[in-house]
Each structure stands twice: as structure tokens, then as C-alpha cells.
XYZ file of C-alpha atoms in Angstrom:
585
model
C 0.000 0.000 0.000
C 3.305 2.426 0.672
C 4.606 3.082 -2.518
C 7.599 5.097 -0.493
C 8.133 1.568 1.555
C 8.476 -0.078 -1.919
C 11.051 2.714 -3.248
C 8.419 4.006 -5.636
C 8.061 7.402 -6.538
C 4.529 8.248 -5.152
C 2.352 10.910 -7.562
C 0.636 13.431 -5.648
C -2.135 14.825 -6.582
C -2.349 18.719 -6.205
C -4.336 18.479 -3.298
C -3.567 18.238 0.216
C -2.988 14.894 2.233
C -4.436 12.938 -1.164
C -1.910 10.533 -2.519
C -2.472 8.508 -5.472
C -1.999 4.797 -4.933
C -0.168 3.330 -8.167
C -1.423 0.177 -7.355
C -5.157 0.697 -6.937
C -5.090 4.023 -8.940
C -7.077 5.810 -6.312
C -6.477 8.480 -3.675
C -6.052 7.605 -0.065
C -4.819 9.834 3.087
C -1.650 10.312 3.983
C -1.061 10.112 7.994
C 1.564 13.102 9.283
C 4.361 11.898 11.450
C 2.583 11.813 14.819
C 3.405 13.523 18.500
C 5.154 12.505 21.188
C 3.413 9.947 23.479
C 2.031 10.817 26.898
C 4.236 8.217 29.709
C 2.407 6.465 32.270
C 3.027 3.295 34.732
C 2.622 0.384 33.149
C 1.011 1.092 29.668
C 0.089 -1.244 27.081
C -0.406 -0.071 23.401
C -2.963 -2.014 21.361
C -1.560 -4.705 18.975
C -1.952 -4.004 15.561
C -4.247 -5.456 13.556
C -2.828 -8.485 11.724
C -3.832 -9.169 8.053
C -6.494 -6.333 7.637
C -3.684 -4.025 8.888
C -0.273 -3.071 8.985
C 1.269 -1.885 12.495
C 1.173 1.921 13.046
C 3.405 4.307 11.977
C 5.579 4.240 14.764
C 9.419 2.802 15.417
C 9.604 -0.139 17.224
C 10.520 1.390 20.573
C 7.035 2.771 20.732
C 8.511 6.161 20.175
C 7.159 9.489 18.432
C 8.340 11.929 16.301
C 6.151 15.466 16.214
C 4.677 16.576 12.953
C 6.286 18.983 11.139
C 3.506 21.135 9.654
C 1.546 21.789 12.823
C -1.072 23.438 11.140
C -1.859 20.891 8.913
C -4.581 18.066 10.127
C -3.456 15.212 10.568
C -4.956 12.552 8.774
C -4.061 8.505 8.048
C -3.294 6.346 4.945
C -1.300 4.100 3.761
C 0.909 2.376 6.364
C 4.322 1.702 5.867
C 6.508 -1.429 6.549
C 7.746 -1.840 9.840
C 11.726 -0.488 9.720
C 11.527 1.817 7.025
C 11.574 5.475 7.640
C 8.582 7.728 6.809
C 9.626 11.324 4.841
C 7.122 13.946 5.076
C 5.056 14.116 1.850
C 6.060 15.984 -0.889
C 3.643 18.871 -2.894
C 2.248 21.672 -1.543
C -0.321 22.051 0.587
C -4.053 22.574 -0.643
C -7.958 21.680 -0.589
C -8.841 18.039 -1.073
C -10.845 17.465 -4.447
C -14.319 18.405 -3.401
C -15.188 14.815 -4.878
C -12.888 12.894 -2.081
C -14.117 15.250 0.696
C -15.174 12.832 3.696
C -18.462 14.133 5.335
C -18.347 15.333 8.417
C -19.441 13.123 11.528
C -18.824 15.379 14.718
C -18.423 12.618 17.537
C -17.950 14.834 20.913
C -15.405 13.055 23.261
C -14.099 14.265 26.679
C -10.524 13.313 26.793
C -8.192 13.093 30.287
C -5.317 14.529 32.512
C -5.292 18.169 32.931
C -7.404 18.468 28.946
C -9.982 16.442 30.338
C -12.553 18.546 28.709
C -11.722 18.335 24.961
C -14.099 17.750 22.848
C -12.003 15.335 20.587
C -13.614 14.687 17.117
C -13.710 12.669 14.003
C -14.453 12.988 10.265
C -14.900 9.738 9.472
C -12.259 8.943 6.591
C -13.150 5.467 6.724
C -12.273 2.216 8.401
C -8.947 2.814 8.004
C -8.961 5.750 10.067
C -11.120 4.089 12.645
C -8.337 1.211 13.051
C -5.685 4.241 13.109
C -7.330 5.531 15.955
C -7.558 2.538 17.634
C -3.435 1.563 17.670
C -3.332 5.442 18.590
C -5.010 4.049 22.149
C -2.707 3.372 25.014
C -4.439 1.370 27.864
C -3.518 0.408 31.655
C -5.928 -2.284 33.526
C -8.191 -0.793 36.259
C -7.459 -3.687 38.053
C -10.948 -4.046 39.510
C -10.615 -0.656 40.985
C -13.613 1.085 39.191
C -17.465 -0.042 38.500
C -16.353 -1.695 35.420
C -17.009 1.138 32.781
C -19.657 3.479 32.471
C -23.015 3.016 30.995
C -25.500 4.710 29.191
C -28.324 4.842 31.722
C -26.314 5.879 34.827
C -24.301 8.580 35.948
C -20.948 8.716 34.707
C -18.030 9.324 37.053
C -14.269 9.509 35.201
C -11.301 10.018 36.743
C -9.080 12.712 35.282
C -5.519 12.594 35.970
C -2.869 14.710 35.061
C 0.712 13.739 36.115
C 4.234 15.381 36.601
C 6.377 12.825 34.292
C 8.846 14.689 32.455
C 8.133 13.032 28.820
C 9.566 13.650 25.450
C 11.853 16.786 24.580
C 11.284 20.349 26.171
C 9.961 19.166 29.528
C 12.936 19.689 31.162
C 12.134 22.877 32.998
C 8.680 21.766 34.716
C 8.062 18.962 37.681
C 10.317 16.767 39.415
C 13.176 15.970 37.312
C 13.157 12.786 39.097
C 9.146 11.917 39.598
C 8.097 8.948 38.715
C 5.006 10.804 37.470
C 2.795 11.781 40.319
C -1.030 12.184 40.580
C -0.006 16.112 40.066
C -3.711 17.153 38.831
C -6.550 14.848 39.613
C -10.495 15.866 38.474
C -13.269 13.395 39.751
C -15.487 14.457 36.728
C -19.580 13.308 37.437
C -22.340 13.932 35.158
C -25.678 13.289 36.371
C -27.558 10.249 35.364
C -30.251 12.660 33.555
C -27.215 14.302 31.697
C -28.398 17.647 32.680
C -25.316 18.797 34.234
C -21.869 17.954 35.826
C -19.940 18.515 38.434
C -16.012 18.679 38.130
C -14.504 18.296 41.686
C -10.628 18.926 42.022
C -8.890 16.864 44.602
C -5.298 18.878 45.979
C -2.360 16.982 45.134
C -1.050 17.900 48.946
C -4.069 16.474 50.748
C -3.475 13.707 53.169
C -5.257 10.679 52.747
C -4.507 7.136 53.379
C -3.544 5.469 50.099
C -4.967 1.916 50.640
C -3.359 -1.646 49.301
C -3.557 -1.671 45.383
C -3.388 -5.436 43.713
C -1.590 -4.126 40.945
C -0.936 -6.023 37.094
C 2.751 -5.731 36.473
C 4.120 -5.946 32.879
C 5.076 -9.833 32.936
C 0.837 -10.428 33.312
C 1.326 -11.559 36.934
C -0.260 -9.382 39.738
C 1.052 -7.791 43.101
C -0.425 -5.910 45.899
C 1.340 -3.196 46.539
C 1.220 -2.210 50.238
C -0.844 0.700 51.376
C 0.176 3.398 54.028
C -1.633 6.174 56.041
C -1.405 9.820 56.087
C 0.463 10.470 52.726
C 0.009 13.668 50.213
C -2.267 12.610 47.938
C -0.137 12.775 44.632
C 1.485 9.799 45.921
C -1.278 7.847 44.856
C 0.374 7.355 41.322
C 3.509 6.290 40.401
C 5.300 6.073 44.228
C 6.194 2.027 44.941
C 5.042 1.331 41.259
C 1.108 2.591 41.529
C -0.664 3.058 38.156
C -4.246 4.659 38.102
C -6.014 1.916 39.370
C -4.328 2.573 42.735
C -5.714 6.464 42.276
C -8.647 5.284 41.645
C -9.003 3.387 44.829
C -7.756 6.510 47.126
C -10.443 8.562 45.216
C -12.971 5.805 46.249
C -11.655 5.856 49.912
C -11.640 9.306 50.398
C -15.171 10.278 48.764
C -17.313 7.065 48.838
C -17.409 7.785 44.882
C -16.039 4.343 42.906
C -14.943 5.861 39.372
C -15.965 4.097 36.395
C -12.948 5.071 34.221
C -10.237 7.367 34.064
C -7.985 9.202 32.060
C -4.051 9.879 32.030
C -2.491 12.118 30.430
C 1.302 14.142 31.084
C 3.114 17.817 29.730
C 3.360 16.693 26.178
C -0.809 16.352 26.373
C -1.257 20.025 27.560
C 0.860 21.061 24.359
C -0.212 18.780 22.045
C -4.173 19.418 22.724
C -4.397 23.100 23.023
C -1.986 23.167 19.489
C -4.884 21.245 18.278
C -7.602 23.600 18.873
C -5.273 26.368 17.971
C -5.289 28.218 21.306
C -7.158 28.455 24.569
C -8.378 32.681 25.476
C -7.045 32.987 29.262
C -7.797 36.048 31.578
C -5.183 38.142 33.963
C -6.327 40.697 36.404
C -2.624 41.827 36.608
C 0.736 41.115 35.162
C 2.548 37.985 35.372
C 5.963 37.086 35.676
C 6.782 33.664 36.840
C 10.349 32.519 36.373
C 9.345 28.801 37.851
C 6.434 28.003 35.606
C 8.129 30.314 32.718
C 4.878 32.537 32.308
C 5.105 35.907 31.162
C 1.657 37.820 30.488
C 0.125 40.677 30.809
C -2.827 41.680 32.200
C -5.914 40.994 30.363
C -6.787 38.626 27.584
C -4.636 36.397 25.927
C -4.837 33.267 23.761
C -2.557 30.479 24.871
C -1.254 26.752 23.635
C 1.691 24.740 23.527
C 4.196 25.577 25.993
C 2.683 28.800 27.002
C -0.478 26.746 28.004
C 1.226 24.605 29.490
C 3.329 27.405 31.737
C -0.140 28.974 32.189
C -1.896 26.019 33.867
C 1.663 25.412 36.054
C 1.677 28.711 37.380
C 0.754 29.417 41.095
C 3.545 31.753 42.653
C 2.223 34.308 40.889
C -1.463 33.893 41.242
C -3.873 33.997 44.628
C -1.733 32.497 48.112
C 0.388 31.173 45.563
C -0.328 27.753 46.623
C -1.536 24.723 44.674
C -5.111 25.493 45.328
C -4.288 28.959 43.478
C -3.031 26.656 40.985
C -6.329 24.548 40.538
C -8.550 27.886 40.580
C -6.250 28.915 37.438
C -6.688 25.419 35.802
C -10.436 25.324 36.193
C -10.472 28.649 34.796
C -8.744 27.298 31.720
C -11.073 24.428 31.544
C -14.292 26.695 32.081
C -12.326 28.956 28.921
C -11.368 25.420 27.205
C -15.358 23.880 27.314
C -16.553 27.619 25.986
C -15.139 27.078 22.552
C -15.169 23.437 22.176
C -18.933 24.024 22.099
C -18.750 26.512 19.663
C -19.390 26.237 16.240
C -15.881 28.037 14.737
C -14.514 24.305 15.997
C -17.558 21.913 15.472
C -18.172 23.103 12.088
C -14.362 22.291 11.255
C -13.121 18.669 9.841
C -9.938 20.265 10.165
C -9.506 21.276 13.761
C -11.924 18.033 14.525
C -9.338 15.590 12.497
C -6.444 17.400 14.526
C -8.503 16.893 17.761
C -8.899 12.865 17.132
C -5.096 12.436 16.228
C -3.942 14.697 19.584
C -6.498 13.474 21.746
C -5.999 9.955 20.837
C -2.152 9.860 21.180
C -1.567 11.955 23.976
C -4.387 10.121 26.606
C -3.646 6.894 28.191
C -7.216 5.086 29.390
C -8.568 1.833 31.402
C -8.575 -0.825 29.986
C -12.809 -0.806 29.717
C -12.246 2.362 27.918
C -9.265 0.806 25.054
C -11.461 1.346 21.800
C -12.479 4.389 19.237
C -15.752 2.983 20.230
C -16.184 3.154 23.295
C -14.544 6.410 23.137
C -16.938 7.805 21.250
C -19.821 5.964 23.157
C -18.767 7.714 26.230
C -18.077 11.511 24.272
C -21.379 10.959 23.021
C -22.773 10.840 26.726
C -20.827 13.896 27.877
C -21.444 16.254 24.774
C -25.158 16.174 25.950
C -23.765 18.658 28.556
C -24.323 22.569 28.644
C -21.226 24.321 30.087
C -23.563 26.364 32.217
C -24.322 23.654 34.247
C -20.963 22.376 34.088
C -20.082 23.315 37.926
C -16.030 23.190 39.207
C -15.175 23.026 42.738
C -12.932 22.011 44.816
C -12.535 19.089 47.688
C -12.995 21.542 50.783
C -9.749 21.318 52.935
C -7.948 23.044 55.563
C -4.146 23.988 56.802
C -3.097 20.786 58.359
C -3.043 21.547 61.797
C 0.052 19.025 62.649
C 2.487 21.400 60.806
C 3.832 24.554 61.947
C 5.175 25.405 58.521
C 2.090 24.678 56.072
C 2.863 22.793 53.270
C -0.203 20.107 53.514
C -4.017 20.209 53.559
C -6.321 17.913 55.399
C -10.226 17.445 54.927
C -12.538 19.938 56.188
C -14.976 17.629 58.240
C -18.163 20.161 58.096
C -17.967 20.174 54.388
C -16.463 17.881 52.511
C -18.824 15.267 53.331
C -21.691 16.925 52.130
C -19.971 17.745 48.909
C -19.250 13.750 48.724
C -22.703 13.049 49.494
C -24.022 15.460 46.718
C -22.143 13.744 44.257
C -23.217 10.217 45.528
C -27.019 11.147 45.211
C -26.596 12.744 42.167
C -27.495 16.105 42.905
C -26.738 19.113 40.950
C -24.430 21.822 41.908
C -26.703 23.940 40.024
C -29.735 24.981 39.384
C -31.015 22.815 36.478
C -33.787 24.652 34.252
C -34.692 21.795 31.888
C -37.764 19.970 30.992
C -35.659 16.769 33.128
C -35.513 18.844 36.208
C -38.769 19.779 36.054
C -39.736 16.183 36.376
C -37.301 14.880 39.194
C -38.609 18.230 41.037
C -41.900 17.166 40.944
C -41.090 13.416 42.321
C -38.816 15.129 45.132
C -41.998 17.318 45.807
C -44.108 14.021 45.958
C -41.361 12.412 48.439
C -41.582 15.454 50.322
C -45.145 15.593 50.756
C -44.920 12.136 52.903
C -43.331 13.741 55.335
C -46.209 16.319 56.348
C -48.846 15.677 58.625
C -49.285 14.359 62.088
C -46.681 12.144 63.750
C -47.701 9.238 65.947
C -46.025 9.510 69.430
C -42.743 7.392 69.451
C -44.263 4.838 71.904
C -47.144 4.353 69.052
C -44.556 3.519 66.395
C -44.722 -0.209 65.430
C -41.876 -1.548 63.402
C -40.153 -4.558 62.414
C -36.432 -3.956 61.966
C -34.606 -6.077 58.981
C -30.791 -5.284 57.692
C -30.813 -5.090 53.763
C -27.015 -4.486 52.949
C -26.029 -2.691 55.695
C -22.812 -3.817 58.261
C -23.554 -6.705 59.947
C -25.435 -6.286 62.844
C -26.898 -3.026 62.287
C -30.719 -4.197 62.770
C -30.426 -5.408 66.059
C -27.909 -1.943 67.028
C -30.387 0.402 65.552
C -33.026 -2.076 67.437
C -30.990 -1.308 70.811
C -31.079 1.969 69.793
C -34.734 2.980 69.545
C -35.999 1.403 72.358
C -33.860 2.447 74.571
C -32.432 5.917 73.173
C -36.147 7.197 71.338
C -39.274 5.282 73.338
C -39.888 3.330 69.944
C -40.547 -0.172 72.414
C -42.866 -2.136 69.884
C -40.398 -2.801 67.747
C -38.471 -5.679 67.243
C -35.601 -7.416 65.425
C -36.712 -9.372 62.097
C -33.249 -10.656 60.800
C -32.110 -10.653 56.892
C -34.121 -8.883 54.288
C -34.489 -11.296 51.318
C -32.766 -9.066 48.948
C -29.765 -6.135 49.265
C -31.347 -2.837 48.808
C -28.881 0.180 48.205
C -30.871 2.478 49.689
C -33.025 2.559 53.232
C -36.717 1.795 52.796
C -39.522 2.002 55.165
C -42.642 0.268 54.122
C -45.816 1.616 55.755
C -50.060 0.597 55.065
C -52.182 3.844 54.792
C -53.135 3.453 58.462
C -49.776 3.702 59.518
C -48.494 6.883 57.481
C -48.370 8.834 61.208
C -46.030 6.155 62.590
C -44.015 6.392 58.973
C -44.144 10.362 59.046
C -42.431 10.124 63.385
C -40.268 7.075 62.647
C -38.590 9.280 60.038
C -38.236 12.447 61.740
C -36.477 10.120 64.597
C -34.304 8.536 62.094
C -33.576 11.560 59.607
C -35.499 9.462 56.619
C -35.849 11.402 53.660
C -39.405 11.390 51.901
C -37.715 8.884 49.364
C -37.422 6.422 51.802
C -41.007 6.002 52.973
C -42.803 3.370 50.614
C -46.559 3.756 51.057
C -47.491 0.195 50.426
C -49.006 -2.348 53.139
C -48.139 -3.734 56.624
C -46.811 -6.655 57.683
C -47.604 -8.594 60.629
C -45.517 -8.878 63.684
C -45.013 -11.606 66.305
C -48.103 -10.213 68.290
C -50.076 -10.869 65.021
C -50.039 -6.997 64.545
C -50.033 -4.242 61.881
C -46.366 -3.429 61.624
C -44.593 -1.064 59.298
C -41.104 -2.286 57.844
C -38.045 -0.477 58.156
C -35.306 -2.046 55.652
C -31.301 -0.467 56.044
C -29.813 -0.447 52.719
C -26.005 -0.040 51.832
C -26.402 3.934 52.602
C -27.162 2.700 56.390
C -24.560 4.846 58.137
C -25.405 3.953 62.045
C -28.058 4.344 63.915
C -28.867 8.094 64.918
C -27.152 9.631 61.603
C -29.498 10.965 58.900
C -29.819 9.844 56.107
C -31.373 13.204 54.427
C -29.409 13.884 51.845
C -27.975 17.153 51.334
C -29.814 19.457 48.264
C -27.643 22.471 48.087
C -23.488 23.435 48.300
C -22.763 25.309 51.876
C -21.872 28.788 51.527
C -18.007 27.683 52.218
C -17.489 25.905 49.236
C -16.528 27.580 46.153
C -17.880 27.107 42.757
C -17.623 28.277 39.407
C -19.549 27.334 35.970
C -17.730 26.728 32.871
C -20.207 29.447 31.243
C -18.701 32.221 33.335
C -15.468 34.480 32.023
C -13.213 34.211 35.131
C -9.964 36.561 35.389
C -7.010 35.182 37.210
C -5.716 36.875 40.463
């Protein structure tokens, strides 16, 4: 198929990427050298396809070269045999023959790392593009760390992480010189099961959180558990004692309650190669910056940034707020907020160019789970999160505070009045905003229903007749909360029925009409939410008597704490939309 891999001298026609095959005597694409690739732990690049393909274009050490027209697209064709070098085409640079132009098909993909929010695109050339795309995937096992993948009738949760491995050439003035490629940037990105909005929560790299034991696949197929230990900075989640993702994925789980269903990796060369792709990201300054560690140099006011600059731009934090790394994750979300804003416009949408130049830099620079190692699924999942408006697109941040062990303060630790309601937000699936769509309308109107159990008269507590059973919850939680309401809260005719017959995830009480007073006091005792009362009928107790059912799910937290789930952010936390023009400070 490479007439240049069989010493031919190829013809080119006059347009652009369009080269004539001698042997078929028809035009195919022409692939441009491609970018460096983003480093990770462990990664594993797909096979290529035998018979019905040749390998990619790459050198056999798995190494890149960067394309040397940047403003060209990037699209593939003919392969060449493994061991021979690739020239860049010769001709000059024009339109494809309107006759050969491929039509358009926009498929909207969120990619990882710190450019978690590109929109990454396709124009569908064909199959042979499609398989191109495919050995551009590198992919790392989860290791049974997340849900298993994400699916279309959930809510989605992806891991985002961006890390501090110095990779390819002209990285040599950012990170560690000597990291091993740290969890430096790490977004726990959740879009609502209705797809009406998202919430984009940024966990510090400095927080301390006990990273727990990670069963880990190493390279040779075999599989180790790499030990766990307590009270670490967050970022050591990755790469420290050989972690890959997986391992970040199981802190993230730890510290929120959240289990991701994928995630995303990418490193510097990502940051460069992404915003290059979209030619530029527009960036705000309230003032002038100088900053000789992150190598940005701007004035105040607008600016349009990519490549290194973008890259020195989303480093920056000496400069900018306390000059800490939360500064640092206020500036990146700004970026992203900036990023989303004109990925959803249509000056790129409306472009095979820039959207052919998205799928090549997206799909090289991004290292996925192994549920997530096909175009396919790519797209399946892109097609899911480009259903998103960016004004309900919410960023925040895990609330934390100084860590009160250290007299100089270089670490953060969890602040206990908040963060758990912003964990519990994104468990239940709430929205960080407020949600005007025909969707929200509807789940308003059940919550309203729910809600309306809960008015009325209350039975007093020595009235209440329940039957306690435990329906996923820790062992031995029936007869505790059992103990507890009969002695702690007067409920005395109540009693201990053993196993539910199924798991339930959530807590259920299960009244008949006549009981709905008992239902509406048992709740207020227990901090029920309307949700969790089940008008339905009663059962009979060991008296023979009308009893309600009260059934503790996997959400049972111990008996006395609510189980009302939060419905707005506190005051404390802050929040931004990905509509809103922020300025840096």
C-alpha cells in the first residue's frame, strides 16, 4: 500500500494529504508523522491489527516523532513497513478534491489529565482511520478498581488525571526531574444520570489521605499488591512504589465514597499537544505575570494560549492567589471553564480540520482503562458527555484546611463540616446547580411528591410499630439500631426481624395507609428522607399486629445519623460554571 516503503516514486495529486496509490489508482490519506506519546506506569499499546492491517506508523521502541507542519490536520493512509523510515510528503499544501471530501461526523469526546474537557472529534475517513485511531489508544488495567465502565443509563463518574512525568523533549524545565510521574492534577469528573449537568470536583495533590493496598498487574501479566500506608500527600497515589491509576482510583474511592468508572491519564506533552490542536485556549489576567518557575510571562488581560505557554499557564501558582496549589487549581479550572466555551462553539464543530487534529492529539496523547481501550467506546462515552451545557458544568474544589500538625504549612487535610456533604451530593446525584430543563422539572416534581410524605401528624414514638430487617447494611446493624430505639427514642414495639431477602442500596420504610403517622415520626427520629417512605401495606408482627417495615440499605450509616441527603453546596465551598469568564488573580 506504501509506494515510499516499496522505493516508488509516489504521484501526488495537487491536493492536500491525497496521494495517489499506483497500485489501486485511487487516492487515499496520507497520515503526518505523529506527536510525542504521553508516559504512564505500566502502559500497554494495542496490537496491531494483523492481516487487515499493517502496524502503526511508529518505530519499534514505541517512540514518536512530532509533525512537522503543525497546522496541517493530521490525517491517516497508507501504512508503511515496519523499519523503514517515513519522509514527510512531498507537494504543496491545498484543498482536497471536493469529490474525495469525507463528510463530516462530529463525535464529541471528553478526553483526560489536565485536557480532560476536549471535545475530541472525528471525520470519518473510513475504516482505516477508525483502526488508526484505535493503535493510537494506550491502555492500563483498572485492576478491579472502578465499576467496570460506564453506561448509558447511569451517571458517569471519570477520573481525570494529570501527572508530573517529564516526557519527550522540552519538559525539562517543569516537575520533578526525578518523579516517577505523580497524581499532580486529579479531576473526579460526574455527570448526572439525567445528563443535565456535571460537576467537576478537584482533589489537591497535597491532601493527606490514606492510600490503601492496590493489587496491581505488572508488565510480565502476573499481579502484586502493593502495600498501602496512612497519612500520605495525595499525589502519591500514582507512580510512588510502582502505583498506576487503578491505585488512584481506589484513594479517590476511599476518600469520597465515589467508585470511578474510568479514568484518564495524560502528562506535559498532552497540555501542548491538545491546546496546538484547537489552535489556542483565550485565558484572563487581572494583573501582570511574571513567573520565572512556571516560565509565564503575560500581561494583564486577555490572551490566547497553547503549547508551551499553556502549558506554563496552567503550572503557574507563585504568581497567582496564596500562591499555593489550590491557586493553581482555581487557574486550571479557569482554563477548563475557557477550554469547554469554545469546544462548544461552532468556529470548531463546524471544522473537519480542527476536529481531524482533535482525534489524532487526543488519541495519542491520553492513556485510558482498559474498559475504555477502543475508538468505540470512546466515542460511546463523548457521546454521553457532549449532551452537557457548560452552564451547568459546575467546578469546585474538595474543601480542605491547613493541616493543623504542621507549623510550617505545606499540607491540607479534609474539612470535616464540608467535605462530606460535597461527597454526598455527588453520591445522590445532585446538581451543583440549578437545572432549568424539561428533566428537572420532572425529578422536582417526584422530590416534591417524596416530600409531601413527610407532612402531617406524627404518631407519638411509643405508638410507632416496626419490624427492623438489615438489607445491605454492616452486619449487625438491625439489632444496634433495634438497641437503639428502644432504649435511646421510646420506639418499644419494635423488634428485630433478621435478613431482608434481597440487598437494597438504599433505606426503605414500608408503611399501610393506616400507619403513614407512625411512617411520618419514625422518620423524623431517624432523619429518613421522603424517598425512603414506601406507602405500600403492613406486615404482621409476632403479636399478630399491623407493623410497618423499616429495611437499612447499603447507605445505612449507624443508627442516629441521617440519612437526608444534602440538596444544596454550603456557603463555604466555592464554585464556578464553565459558562462564566473568570480573570485570574
Amino acid at each position: 500500500m506504501d509506494a515510499q516503503g516499496r522505493g516508488r516514486v509516489e504521484n501526488i495529486d495537487p491536493a492536500d494529504q491525497w496521494v495517489l496509490n499506483p497500485d489501486t489508482g485511487e487516492y487515499e490519506l496520507r497520515l503526518s508523522p505523529s506527536a510525542p506519546q504521553s508516559a504512564v506506569p505500566g502502559p500497554r499499546r494495542r496490537a496491531a491489527r494483523p492481516a487487515g492491517g499493517a502496524p502503526p506508523p511508529e518505530a519499534a521502541s514505541g517512540s514518536r516523532t512530532t509533525a512537522p507542519d503543525q497546522d496541517a490536520p493530521e490525517v491517516p493512509g497508507p501504512r508503511r513497513r515496519r523499519g523503514v523510515p517515513e519522509e514527510p510528503p512531498p507537494g504543496r499544501r491545498g484543498r482536497r478534491p471536493a469529490k474525495k471530501k469525507p463528510k463530516a461526523k462530529k463525535i464529541l469526546l471528553w478526553t483526560g489529565g489536565i485536557m480532560a474537557f476536549v471535545l475530541l472529534g472525528t471525520a470519518g475517513a473510513a475504516y482505516l482511520y477508525l483502526e488508526h485511531l484505535n493503535d493510537n489508544i494506550t491502555s492500563v488495567s483498572d485492576d478491579g478498581a472502578g465499576t467496570g465502565g460506564f453506561s448509558k443509563d447511569k451517571a458517569i463518574n471519570l477520573l481525570v488525571i494529570g501527572t508530573d512525568k517529564r516526557t519527550g523533549s522540552g519538559n525539562e524545565g517543569y516537575g520533578d526531574s526525578g518523579s516517577v510521574g505523580h497524581a499532580d492534577t486529579t479531576i473526579l469528573l460526574h455527570v448526572s444520570k439525567d445528563r443535565t449537568n456535571a460537576t467537576a470536583l478537584s482533589i489537591p495533590r497535597d491532601l493527606i489521605v490514606d492510600v490503601p493496598d492496590c493489587p496491581t498487574e505488572q508488565e510480565d501479566g502476573t499481579s502484586e499488591v502493593i502495600k498501602g500506608t496512612q497519612g500520605v500527600r495525595f499525589n502519591t497515589s500514582l507512580g510512588q512504589d510502582g502505583r498506576t491509576p487503578s491505585c488512584t482510583m481506589r484513594t479517590v474511592t476511599e476518600l469520597t465514597g465515589v467508585t470511578p468508572d474510568n479514568f484518564m491519564v495524560a502528562d506535559f506533552n498532552a497540555v501542548k499537544t491538545l491546546t496546538t490542536a484547537v489552535d489556542g485556549v483565550e485565558v484572563c489576567l487581572a494583573k501582570d505575570i511574571d513567573d520565572p518557575d512556571s516560565h509565564l510571562k503575560l500581561s494583564e488581560g486577555t490572551h490566547t494560549v497553547q503549547g508551551e505557554q499553556a502549558l506554563a499557564f496552567l503550572r503557574t501558582r507563585h504568581s497567582v492567589g496564596f500562591g499555593g496549589d489550590l491557586s493553581r487549581i482555581a487557574i486550571q479550572q479557569q482554563f477548563l471553564g475557557s477550554l469547554m466555551r469554545k469546544l462548544k462553539s461552532n468556529d470548531t464543530l463546524t471544522s473537519p480540520t480542527k476536529m481531524i487534529k482533535l482525534a489524532e492529539a487526543g488519541t495519542k496523547a491520553l492513556t485510558v482503562d482498559s474498559q475504555l481501550d477502543s475508538i468505540t467506546k470512546l466515542k460511546d462515552l463523548g457521546l454521553e458527555l457532549g449532551k452537557l451545557n457548560t452552564k451547568n458544568l459546575t467546578f469546585t474544589t474538595v474543601p480542605v484546611v491547613d493541616n493543623p500538625a504542621e507549623k510550617v504549612k505545606a499540607t491540607v487535610v479534609l474539612n470535616r463540616a464540608t467535605a462530606p456533604t460535597v461527597f454526598q451530593m455527588i453520591k445522590d446525584d445532585v446538581s451543583f446547580t440549578e437545572v432549568k430543563e424539561q428533566a428537572k422539572a420532572s425529578k422536582d416534581a417526584a422530590a416534591a411528591a417524596a416530600a409531601a410524605r413527610l407532612k402531617g401528624t406524627q404518631s407519638a414514638a411509643s405508638e410507632v410499630r416496626v419490624q427492623v430487617m438489615n438489607g445491605g447494611a454492616k452486619s449487625g446493624s438491625a439489632q444496634a439500631t433495634l438497641s437503639w430505639l428502644q432504649v435511646e427514642e421510646g420506639v418499644t414495639k419494635s423488634e428485630n426481624a433478621g435478613n431482608a431477602p434481597a440487598a437494597l442500596s438504599r433505606t426503605t420504610l414500608e408503611y399501610g395507609p393506616e400507619q403513614a403517622a407512625q411512617a411520618r415520626k419514625l422518620a423524623a427520629i431517624m432523619g429518613l428522607p421522603g424517598t425512603a417512605l414506601k406507602p405500600g401495606e403492613s406486615v404482621t408482627n409476632s403479636q399478630g399486629l399491623p407493623t410497618m417495615t423499616l429495611t437499612l440499605g447499603k447507605d445505612f450509616k449507624g443508627a442516629g445519623v441521617s440519612l437526608t441527603a444534602p440538596t444544596t453546596v454550603p456557603d463555604t465551598v466555592d464554585k464556578s460554571t464553565a459558562d462564566k469568564v473568570e480573570c485570574a488573580k
